[in-house]
PDB file of C-alpha atoms in Angstrom:
ATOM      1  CA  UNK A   1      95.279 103.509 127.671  1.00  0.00           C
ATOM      2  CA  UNK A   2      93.160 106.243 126.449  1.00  0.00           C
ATOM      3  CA  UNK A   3      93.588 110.219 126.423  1.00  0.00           C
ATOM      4  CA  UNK A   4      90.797 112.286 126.149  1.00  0.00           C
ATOM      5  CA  UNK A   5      92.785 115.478 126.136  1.00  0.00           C
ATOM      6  CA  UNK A   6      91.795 116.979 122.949  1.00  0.00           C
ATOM      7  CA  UNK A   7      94.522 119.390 122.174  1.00  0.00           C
ATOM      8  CA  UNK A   8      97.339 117.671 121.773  1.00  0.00           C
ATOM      9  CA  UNK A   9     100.553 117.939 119.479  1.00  0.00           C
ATOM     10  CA  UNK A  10      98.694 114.293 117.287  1.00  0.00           C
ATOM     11  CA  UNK A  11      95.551 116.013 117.065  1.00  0.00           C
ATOM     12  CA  UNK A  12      97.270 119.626 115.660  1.00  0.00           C
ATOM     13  CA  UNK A  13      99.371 117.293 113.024  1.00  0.00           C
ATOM     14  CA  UNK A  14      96.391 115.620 112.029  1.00  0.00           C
ATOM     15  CA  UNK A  15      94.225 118.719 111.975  1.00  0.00           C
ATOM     16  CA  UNK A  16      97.261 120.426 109.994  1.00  0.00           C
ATOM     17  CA  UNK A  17      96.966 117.553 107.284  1.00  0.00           C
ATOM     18  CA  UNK A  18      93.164 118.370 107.087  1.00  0.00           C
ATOM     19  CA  UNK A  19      94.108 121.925 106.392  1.00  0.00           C
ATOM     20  CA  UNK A  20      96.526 121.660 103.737  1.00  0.00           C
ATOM     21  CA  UNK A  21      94.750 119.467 101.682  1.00  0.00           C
ATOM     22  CA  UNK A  22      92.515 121.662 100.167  1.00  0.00           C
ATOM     23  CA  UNK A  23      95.417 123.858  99.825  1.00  0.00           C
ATOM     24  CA  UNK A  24      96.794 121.236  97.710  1.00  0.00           C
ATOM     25  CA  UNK A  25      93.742 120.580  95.719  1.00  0.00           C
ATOM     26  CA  UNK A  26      93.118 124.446  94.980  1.00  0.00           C
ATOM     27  CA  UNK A  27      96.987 124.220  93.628  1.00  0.00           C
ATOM     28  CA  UNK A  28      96.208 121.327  91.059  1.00  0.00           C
ATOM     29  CA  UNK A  29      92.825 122.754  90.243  1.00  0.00           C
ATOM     30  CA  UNK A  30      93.112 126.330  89.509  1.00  0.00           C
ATOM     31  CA  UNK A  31      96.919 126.243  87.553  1.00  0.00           C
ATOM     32  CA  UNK A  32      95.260 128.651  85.002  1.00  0.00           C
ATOM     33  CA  UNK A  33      94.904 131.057  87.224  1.00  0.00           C
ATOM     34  CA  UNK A  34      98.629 130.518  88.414  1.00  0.00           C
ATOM     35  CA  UNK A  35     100.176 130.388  85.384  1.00  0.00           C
ATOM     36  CA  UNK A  36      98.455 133.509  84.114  1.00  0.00           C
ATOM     37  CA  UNK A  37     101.154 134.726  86.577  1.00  0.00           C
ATOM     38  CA  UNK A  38     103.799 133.600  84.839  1.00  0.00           C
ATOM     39  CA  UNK A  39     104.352 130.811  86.770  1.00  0.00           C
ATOM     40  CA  UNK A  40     105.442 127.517  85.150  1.00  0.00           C
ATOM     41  CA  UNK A  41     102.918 124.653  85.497  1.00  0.00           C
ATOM     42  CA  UNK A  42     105.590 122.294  86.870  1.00  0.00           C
ATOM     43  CA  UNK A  43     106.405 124.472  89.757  1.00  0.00           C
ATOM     44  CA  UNK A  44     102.790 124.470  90.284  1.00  0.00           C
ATOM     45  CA  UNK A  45     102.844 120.544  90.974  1.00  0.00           C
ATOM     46  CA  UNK A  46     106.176 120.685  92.752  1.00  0.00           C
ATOM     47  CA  UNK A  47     104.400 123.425  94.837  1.00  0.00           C
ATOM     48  CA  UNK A  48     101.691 120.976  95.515  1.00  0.00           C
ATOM     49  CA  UNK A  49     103.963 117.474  95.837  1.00  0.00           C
ATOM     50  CA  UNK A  50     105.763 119.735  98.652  1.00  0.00           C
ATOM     51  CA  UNK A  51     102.285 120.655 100.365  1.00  0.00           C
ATOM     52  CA  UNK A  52     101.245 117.108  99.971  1.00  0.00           C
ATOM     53  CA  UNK A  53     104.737 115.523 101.426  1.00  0.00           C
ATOM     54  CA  UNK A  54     104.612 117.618 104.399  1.00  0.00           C
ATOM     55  CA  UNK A  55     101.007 116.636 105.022  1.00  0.00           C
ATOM     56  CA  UNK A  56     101.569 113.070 104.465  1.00  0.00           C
ATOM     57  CA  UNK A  57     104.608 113.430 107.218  1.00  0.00           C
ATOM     58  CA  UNK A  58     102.501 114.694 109.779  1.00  0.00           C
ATOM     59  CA  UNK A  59     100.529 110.794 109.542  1.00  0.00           C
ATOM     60  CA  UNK A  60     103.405 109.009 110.320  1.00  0.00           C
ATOM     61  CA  UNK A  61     104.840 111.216 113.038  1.00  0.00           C
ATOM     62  CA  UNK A  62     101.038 112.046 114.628  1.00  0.00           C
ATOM     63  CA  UNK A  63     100.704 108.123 115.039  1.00  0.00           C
ATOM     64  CA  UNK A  64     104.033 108.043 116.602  1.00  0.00           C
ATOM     65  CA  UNK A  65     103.685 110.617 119.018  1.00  0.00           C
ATOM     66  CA  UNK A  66     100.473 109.341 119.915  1.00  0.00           C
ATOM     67  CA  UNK A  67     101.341 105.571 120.468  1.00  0.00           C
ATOM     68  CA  UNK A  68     104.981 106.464 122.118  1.00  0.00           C
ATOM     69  CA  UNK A  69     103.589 109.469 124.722  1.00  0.00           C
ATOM     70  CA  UNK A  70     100.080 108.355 125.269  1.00  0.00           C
ATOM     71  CA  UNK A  71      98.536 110.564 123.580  1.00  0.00           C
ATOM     72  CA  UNK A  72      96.034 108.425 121.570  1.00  0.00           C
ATOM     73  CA  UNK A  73      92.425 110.547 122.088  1.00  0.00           C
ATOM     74  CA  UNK A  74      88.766 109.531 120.884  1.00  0.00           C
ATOM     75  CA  UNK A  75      88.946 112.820 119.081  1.00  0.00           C
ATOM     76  CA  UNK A  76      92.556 111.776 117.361  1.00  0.00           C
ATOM     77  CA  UNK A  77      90.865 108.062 116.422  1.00  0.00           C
ATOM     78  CA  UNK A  78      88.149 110.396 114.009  1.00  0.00           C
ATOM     79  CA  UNK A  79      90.681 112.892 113.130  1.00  0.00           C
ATOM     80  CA  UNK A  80      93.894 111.306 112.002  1.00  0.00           C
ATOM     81  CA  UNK A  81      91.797 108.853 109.575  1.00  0.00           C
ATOM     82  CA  UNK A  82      89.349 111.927 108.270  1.00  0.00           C
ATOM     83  CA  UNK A  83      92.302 114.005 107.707  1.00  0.00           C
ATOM     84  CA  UNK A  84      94.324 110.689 106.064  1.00  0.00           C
ATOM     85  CA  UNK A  85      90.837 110.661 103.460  1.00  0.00           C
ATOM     86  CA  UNK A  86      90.381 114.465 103.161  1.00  0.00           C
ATOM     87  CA  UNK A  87      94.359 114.424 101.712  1.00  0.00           C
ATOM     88  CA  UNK A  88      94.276 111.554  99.373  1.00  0.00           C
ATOM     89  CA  UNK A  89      90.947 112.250  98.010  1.00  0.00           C
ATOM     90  CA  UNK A  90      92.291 115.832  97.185  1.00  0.00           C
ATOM     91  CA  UNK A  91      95.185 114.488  95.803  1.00  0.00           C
ATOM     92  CA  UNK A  92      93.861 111.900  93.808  1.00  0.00           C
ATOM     93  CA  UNK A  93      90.916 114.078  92.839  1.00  0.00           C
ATOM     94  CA  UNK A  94      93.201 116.770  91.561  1.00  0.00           C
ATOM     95  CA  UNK A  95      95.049 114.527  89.913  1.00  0.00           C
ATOM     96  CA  UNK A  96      91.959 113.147  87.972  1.00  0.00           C
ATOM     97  CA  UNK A  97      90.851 117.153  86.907  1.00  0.00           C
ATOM     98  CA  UNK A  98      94.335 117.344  85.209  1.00  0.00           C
ATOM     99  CA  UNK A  99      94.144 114.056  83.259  1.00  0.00           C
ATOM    100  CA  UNK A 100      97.326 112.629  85.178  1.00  0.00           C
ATOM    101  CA  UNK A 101      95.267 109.764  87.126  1.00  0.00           C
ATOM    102  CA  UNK A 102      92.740 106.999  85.624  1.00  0.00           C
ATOM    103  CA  UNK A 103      89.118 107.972  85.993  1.00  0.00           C
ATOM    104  CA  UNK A 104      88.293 104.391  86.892  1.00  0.00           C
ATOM    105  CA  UNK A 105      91.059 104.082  89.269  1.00  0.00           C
ATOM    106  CA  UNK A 106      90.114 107.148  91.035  1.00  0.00           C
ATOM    107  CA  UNK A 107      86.580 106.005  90.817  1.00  0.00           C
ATOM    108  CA  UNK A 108      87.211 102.503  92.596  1.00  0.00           C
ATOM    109  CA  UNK A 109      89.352 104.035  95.544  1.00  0.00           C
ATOM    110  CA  UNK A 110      86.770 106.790  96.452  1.00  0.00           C
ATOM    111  CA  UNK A 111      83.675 104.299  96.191  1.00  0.00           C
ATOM    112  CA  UNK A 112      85.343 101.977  98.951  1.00  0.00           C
ATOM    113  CA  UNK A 113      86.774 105.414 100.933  1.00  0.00           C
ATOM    114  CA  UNK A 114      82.601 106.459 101.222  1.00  0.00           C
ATOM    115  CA  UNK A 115      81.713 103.025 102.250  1.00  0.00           C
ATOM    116  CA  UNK A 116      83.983 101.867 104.783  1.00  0.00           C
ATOM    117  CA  UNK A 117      83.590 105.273 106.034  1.00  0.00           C
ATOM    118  CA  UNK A 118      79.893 104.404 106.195  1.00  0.00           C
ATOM    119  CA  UNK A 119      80.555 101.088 107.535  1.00  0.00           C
ATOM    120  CA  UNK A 120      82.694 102.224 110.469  1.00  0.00           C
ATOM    121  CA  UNK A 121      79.876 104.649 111.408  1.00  0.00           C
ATOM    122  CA  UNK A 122      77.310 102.017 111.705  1.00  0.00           C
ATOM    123  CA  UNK A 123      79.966  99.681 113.426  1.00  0.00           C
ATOM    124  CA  UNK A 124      79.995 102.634 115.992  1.00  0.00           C
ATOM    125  CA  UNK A 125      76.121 102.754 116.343  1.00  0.00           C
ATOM    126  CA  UNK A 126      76.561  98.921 116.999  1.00  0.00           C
ATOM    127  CA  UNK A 127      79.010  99.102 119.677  1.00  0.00           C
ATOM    128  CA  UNK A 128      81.486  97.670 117.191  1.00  0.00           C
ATOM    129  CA  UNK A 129      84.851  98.452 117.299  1.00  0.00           C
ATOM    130  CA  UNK A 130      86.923  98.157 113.444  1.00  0.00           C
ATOM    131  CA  UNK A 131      90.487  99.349 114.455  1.00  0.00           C
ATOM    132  CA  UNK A 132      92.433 100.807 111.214  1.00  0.00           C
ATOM    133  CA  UNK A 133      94.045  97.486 109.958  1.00  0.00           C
ATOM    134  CA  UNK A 134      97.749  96.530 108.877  1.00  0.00           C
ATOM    135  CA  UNK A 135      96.247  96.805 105.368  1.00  0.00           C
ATOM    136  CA  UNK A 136      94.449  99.693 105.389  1.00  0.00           C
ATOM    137  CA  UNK A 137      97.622 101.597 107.270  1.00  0.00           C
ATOM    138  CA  UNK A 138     100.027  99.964 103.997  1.00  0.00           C
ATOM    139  CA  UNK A 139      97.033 101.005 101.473  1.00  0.00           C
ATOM    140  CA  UNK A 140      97.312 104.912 102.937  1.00  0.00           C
ATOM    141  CA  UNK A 141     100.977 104.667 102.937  1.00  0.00           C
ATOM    142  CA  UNK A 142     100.983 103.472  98.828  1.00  0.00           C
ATOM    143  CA  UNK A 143      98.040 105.795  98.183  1.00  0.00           C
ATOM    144  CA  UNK A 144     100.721 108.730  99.099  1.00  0.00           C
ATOM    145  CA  UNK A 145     103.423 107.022  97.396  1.00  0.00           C
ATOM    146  CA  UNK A 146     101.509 107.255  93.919  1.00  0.00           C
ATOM    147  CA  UNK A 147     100.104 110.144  94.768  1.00  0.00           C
ATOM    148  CA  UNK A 148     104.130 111.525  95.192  1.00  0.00           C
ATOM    149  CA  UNK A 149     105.129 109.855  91.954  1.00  0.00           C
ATOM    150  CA  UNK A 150     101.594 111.295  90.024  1.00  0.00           C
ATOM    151  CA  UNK A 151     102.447 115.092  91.145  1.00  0.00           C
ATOM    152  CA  UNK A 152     106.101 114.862  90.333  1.00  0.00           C
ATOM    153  CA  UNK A 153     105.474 113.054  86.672  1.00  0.00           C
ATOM    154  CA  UNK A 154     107.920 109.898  87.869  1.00  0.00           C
ATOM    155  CA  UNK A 155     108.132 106.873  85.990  1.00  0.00           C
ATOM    156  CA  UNK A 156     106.128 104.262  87.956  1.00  0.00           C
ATOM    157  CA  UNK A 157     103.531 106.633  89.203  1.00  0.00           C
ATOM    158  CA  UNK A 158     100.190 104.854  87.020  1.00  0.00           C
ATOM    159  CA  UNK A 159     101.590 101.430  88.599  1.00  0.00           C
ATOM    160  CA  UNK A 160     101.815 102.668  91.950  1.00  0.00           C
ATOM    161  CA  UNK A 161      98.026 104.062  91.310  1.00  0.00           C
ATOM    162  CA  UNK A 162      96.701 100.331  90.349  1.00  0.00           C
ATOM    163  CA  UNK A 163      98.792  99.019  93.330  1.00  0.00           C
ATOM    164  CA  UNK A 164      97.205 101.400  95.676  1.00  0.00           C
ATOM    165  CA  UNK A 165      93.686 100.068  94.020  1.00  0.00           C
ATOM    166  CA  UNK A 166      94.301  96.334  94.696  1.00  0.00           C
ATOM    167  CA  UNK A 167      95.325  97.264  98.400  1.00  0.00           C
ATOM    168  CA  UNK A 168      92.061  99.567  98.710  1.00  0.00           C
ATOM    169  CA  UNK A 169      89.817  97.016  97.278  1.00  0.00           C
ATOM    170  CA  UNK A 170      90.998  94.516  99.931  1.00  0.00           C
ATOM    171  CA  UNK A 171      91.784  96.142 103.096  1.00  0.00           C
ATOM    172  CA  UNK A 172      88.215  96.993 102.358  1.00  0.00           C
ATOM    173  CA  UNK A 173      86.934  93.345 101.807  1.00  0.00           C
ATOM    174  CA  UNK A 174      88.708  92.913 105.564  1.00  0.00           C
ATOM    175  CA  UNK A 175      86.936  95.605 107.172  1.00  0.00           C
ATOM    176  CA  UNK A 176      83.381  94.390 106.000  1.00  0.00           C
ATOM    177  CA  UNK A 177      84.746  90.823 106.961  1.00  0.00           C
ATOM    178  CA  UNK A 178      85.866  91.854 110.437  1.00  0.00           C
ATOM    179  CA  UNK A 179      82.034  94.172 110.989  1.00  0.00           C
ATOM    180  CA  UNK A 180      80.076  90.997 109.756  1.00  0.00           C
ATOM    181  CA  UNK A 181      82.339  88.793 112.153  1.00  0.00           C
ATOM    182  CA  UNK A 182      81.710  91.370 115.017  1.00  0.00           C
ATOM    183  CA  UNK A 183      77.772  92.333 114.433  1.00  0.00           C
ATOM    184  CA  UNK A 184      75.448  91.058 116.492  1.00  0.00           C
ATOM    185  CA  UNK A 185      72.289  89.624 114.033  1.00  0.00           C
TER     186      UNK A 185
END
């Protein structure tokens, strides 16, 4: 059952996720102006894997809140996944301007990011509903994971990336497969 109640405590998390990521981004992105400060450029990224952590916890406990007290809304459906993009493409873009993530890597994930977002759009104008998959829900979960890893310089972190490419690449082959199975020619 649907709530259309637009204020809700889901709808803040997910609209406080939207709002930290570009604090996150301006972090990564302008650490010559920070360290002009004095400030070390690894407290920089730990400043910005902290920002990122606590954004990435408001997902998982936005979704929960929603599905356990009913408060799943038309406005969270847009939301939650817009602020889910907004956080990992700042991350992962950020991550690309300091040389610490693969241009190509970065390149495939926000190519299929713009076109399932595109897809779901027209899937709406079609009457179409694509629910967020199992795979697309694990692919944002290991998207944050290397995202973690990348900002904090771990061991693992360029692995976790490529992972995070291979589930992009096909929880986006499922949504195209699932709006061509659903479209009305």
């Amino acid at each position: 059952m649907q709530n259309n109640k637009i204020v809700n405590i889901p709808n803040i998390l997910a609209f406080i996720r939207l709002l930290l990521a570009p604090v996150m981004f301006m972090l990564l992105v302008n650490q010559d102006a920070v360290i002009f400060q004095g400030i070390h450029p690894s407290w920089i990224n730990y400043a910005a894997a902290f920002i990122f952590v606590v954004a990435s916890a408001t997902d998982f406990f936005d979704g929960y809140i929603a599905r356990t007290f009913n408060q799943i809304t038309t406005m969270g459906k847009i939301l939650d996944p817009l602020a889910d993009k907004m956080l990992t493409l700042a991350g992962f873009l950020g991550l690309m301007m300091l040389d610490v993530a693969s241009p190509w890597a970065i390149f495939l994930i926000i190519t299929r990011e713009l076109f399932i977002t595109g897809l779901r759009v027209s899937a709406v104008a079609e009457g179409i509903d694509i629910a967020a998959s199992w795979m697309g829900k694990v692919k944002t979960v290991v998207q944050m994971i290397a995202i973690g890893f990348l900002l904090m310089g771990w061991m693992g972190g360029e692995i976790l990336l490529w992972i995070a490419v291979t589930l992009t690449l096909y929880s986006g082959y499922e949504y195209v497969r699932d709006f061509f199975k659903n479209v009305k020619m």
